[in-house]
GROMACS .gro file of C-alpha atoms in nm:
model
  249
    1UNK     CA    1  -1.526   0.118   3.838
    2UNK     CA    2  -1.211  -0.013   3.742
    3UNK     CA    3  -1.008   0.226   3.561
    4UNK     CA    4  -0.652   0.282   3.391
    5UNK     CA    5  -0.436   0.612   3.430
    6UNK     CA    6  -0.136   0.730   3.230
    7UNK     CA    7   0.032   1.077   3.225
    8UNK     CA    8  -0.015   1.187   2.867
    9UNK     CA    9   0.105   1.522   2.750
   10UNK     CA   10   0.180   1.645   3.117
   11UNK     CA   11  -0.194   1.583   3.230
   12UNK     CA   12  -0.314   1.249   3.412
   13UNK     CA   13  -0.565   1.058   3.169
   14UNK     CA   14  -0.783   0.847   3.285
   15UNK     CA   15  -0.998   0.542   3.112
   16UNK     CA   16  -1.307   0.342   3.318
   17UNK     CA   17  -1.279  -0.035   3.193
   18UNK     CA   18  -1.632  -0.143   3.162
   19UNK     CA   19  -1.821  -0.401   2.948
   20UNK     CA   20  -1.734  -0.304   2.629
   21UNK     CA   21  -1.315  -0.344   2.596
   22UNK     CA   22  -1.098  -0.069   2.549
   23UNK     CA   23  -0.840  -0.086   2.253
   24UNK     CA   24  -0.506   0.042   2.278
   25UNK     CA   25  -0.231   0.173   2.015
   26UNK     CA   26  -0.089   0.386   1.803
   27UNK     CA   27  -0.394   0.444   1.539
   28UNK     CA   28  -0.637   0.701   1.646
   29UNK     CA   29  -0.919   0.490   1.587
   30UNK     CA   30  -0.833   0.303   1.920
   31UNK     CA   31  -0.988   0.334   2.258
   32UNK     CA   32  -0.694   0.453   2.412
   33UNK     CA   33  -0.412   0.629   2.190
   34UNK     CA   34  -0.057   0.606   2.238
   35UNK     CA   35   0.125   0.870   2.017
   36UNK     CA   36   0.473   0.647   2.091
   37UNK     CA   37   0.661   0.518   1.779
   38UNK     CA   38   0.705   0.174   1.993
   39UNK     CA   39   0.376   0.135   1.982
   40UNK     CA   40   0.181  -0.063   1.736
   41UNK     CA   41  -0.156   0.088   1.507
   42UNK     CA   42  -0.328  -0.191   1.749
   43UNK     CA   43  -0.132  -0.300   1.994
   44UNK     CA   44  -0.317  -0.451   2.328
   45UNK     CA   45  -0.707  -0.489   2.445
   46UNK     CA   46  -0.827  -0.439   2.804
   47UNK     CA   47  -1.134  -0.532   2.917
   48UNK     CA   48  -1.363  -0.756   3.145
   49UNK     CA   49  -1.536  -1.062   3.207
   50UNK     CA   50  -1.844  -1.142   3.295
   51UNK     CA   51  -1.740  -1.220   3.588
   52UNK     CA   52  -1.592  -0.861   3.632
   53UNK     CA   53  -1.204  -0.987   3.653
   54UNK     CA   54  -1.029  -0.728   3.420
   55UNK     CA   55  -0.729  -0.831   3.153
   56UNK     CA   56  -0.458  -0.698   2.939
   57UNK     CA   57  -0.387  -0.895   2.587
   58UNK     CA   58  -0.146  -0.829   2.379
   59UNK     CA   59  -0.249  -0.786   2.045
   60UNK     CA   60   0.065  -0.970   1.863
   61UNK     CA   61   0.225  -0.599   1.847
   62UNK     CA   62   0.593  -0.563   1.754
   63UNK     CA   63   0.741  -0.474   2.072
   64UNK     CA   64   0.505  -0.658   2.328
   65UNK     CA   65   0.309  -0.572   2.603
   66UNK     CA   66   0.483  -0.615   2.935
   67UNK     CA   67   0.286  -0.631   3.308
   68UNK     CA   68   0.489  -0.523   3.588
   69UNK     CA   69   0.805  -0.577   3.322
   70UNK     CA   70   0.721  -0.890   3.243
   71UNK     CA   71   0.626  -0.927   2.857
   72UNK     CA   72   0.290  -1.146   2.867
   73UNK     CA   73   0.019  -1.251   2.617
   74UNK     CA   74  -0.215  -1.257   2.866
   75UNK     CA   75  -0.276  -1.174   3.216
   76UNK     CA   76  -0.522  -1.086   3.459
   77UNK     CA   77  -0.522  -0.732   3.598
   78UNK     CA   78  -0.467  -0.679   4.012
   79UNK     CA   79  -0.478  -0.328   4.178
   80UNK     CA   80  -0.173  -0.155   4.106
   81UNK     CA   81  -0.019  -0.320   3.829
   82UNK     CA   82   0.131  -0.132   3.566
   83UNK     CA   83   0.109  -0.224   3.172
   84UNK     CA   84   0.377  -0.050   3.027
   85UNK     CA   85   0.328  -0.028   2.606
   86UNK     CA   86   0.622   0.116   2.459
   87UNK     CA   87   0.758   0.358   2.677
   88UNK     CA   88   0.440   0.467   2.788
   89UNK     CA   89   0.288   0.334   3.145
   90UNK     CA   90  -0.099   0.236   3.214
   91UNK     CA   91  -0.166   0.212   3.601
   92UNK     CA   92  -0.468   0.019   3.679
   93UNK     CA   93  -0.666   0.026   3.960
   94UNK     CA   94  -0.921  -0.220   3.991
   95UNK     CA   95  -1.272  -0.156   4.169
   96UNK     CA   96  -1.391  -0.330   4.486
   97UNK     CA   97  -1.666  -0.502   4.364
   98UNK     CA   98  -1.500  -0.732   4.129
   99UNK     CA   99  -1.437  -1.070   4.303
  100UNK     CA  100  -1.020  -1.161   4.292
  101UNK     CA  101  -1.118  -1.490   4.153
  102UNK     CA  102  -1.431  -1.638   4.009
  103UNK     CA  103  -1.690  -1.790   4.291
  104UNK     CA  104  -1.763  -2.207   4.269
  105UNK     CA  105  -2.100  -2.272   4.455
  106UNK     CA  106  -2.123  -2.633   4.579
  107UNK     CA  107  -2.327  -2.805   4.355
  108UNK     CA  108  -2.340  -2.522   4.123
  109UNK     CA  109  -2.242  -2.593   3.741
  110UNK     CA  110  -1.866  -2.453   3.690
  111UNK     CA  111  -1.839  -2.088   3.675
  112UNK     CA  112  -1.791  -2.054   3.270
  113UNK     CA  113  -1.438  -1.936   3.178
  114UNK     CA  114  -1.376  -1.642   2.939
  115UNK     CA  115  -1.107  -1.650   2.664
  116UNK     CA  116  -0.999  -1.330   2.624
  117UNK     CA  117  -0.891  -1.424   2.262
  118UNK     CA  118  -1.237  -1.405   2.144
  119UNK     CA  119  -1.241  -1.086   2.177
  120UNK     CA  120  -0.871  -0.995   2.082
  121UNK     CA  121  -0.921  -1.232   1.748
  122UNK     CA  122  -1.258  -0.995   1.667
  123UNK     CA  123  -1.011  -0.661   1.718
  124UNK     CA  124  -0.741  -0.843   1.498
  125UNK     CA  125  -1.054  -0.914   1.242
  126UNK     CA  126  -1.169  -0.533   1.226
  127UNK     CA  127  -0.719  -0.447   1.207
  128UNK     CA  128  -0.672  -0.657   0.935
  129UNK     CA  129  -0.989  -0.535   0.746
  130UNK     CA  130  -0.864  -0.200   0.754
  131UNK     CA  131  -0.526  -0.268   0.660
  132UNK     CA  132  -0.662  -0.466   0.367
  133UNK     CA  133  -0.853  -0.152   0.301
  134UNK     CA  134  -0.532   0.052   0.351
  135UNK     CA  135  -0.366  -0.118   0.150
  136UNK     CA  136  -0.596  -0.168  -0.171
  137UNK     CA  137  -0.660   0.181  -0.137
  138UNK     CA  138  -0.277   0.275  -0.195
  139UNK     CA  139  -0.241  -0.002  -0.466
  140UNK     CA  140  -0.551   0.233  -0.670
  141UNK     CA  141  -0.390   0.538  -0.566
  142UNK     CA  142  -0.036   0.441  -0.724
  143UNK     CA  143  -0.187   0.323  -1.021
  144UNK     CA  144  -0.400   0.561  -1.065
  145UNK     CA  145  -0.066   0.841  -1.055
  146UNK     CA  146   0.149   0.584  -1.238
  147UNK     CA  147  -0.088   0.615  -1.520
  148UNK     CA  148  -0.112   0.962  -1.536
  149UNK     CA  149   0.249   0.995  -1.532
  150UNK     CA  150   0.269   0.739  -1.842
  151UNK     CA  151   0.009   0.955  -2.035
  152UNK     CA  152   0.199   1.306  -1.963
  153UNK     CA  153   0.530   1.100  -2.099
  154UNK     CA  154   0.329   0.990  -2.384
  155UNK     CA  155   0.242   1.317  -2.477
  156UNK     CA  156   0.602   1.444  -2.439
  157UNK     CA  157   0.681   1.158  -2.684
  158UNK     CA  158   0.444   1.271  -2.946
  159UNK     CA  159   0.589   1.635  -2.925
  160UNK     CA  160   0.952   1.472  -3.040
  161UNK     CA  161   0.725   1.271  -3.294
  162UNK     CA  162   0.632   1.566  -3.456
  163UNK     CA  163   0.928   1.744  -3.491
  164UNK     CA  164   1.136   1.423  -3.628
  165UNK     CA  165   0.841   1.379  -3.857
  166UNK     CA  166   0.940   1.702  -4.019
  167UNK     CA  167   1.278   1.657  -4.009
  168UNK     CA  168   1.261   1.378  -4.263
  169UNK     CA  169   0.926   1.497  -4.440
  170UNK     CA  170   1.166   1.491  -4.743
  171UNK     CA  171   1.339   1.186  -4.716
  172UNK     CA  172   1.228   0.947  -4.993
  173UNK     CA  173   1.320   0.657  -4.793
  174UNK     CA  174   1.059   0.728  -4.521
  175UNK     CA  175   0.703   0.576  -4.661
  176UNK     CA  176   0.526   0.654  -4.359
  177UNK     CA  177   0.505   0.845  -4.040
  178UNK     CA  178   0.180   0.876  -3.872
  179UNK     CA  179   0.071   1.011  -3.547
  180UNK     CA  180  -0.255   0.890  -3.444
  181UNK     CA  181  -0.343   1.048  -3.083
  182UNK     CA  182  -0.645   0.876  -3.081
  183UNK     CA  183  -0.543   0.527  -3.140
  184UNK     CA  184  -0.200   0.666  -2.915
  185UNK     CA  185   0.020   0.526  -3.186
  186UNK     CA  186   0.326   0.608  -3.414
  187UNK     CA  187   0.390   0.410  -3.701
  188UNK     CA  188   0.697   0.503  -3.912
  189UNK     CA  189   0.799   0.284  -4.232
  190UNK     CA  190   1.066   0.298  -4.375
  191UNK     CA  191   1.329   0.124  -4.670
  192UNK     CA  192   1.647   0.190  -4.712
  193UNK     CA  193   1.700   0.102  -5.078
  194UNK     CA  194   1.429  -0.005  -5.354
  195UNK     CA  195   1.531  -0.360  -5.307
  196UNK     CA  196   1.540  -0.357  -4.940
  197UNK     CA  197   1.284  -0.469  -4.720
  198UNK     CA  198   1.085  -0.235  -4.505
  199UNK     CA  199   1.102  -0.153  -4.166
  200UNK     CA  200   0.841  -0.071  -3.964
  201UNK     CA  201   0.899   0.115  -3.602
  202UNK     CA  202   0.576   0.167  -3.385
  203UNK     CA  203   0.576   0.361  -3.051
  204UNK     CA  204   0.228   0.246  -2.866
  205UNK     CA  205   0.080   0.372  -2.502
  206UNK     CA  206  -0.082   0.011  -2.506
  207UNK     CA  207   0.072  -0.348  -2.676
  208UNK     CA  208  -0.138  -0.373  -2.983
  209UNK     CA  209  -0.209  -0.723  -2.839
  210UNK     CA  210  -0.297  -0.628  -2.514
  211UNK     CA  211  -0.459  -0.325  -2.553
  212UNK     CA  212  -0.704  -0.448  -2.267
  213UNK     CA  213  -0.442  -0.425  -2.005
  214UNK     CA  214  -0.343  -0.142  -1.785
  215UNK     CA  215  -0.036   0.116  -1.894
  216UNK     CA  216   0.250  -0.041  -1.798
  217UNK     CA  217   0.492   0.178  -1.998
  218UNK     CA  218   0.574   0.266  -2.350
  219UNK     CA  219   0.638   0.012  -2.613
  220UNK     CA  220   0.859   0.025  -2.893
  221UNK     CA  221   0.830  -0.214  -3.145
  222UNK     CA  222   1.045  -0.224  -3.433
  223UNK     CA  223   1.087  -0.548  -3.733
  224UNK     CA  224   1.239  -0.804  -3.665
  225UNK     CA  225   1.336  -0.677  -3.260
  226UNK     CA  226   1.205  -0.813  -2.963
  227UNK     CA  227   0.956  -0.575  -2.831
  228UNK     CA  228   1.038  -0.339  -2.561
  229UNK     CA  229   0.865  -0.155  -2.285
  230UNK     CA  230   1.067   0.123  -2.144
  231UNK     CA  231   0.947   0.328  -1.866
  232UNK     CA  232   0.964   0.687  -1.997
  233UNK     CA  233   0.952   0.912  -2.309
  234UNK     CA  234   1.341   1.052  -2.225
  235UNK     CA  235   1.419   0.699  -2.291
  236UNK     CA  236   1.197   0.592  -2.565
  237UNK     CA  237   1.315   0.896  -2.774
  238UNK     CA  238   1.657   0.835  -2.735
  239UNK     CA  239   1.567   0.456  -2.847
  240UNK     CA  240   1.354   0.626  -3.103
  241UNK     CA  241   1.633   0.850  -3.312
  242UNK     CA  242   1.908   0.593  -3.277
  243UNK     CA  243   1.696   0.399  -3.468
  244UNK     CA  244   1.601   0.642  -3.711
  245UNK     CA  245   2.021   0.708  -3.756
  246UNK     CA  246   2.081   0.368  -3.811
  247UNK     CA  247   1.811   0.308  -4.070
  248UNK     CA  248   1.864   0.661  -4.232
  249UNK     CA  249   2.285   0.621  -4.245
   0.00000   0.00000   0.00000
């Protein structure tokens, strides 16, 4: 049996290389794990033909894979040789039984040639899966905490809401200032004299004309303004009671 050796942890480990190939990298879901930081989640593949020649292939990793200190893509394995993957070194020793090259009978059909990229391509499938995975799984995860942030701002918002809503309770010039939780709006109206126009200021957890879409912030919305979406209620109320000043001066 041909196997590979490595002195992990100050212990020898030791891997047979049999039909199936062995994985090797950082990830722990690998055949062989490396716990280097030059060393890539799934770095190389070792394995064996059919006709029992073993290989090393380098699994486009960051730093390489080198054989004997030579960085190769892909190379057949002889007794002795060492695969070095980041600064750790794999010894192999290869068994007796495996022929050094493979056997043409006269007359025979040509021995039929393995590509060892069959089987690296199906590791990079199964790497790329999970990383997909990985990586969908973070996007949910961040969104998920981004909008519970937004909502504990929101609600931070509406407790300066109420307290500027009874500051100017009295003022004759403010028509309206309602806090709906449920609808997660404030709508304030306002006019400044009796011939004035009004002005209307709304603070929304959602666009009112996107209210399908995800939180994205808080919007403040005011006549004749572009809309705004700021990030946070600090922000918002300091928006928020400059406003109010202005309109109230």
């Amino acid at each position: 049996m041909a196997t590979l050796h490595a002195q992990l942890a100050n212990e020898i480990s030791t891997w047979d290389i049999g039909t199936t190939p062995l994985t090797v990298g950082r990830r722990p879901d690998n055949a062989i794990t490396l716990n280097d930081s030059f060393v890539s989640g799934r770095h190389a593949l070792v394995g064996r033909d059919a006709n029992g020649r073993c290989y090393v292939e380098d699994l486009k990793s960051s730093n390489g894979t080198l054989l004997n200190g030579k960085r190769v893509e892909r190379a057949w394995l002889q007794d002795g040789d060492i695969v070095r993957i980041g600064n750790i070194d794999l010894r192999f020793a290869g068994d007796a039984a495996a022929p050094a090259a493979p056997v043409k009978l006269p007359g025979a059909p040509p021995a039929s040639s393995f590509d060892p990229s069959v089987t690296a391509e199906a590791a990079l499938l199964d790497e790329l899966v999970g990383s997909i995975r990985t990586h969908r799984e973070r996007e949910q995860r961040d969104r998920v905490e981004s909008q519970a942030r937004l909502r504990s701002e929101w609600e931070r918002l509406l407790i300066l809401a109420e307290q500027l809503r009874q500051k100017v309770s009295t003022d004759p010039r403010v028509k309206h200032f309602g806090i709906d939780r449920r609808a997660a709006d404030v709508i304030i109206r306002m006019q400044r004299s009796p011939d004035a126009p009004q002005q209307i200021i709304t603070l929304a957890l959602r666009h009112p004309d996107h209210s399908d879409h995800a939180l994205s912030g808080i919007w403040l919305l005011r006549t004749g303004e572009p809309d705004r979406c700021l990030p946070g209620a600090q922000i918002v109320a300091a928006e928020l009671v400059r406003e109010l000043a202005f309109l109230l001066a």
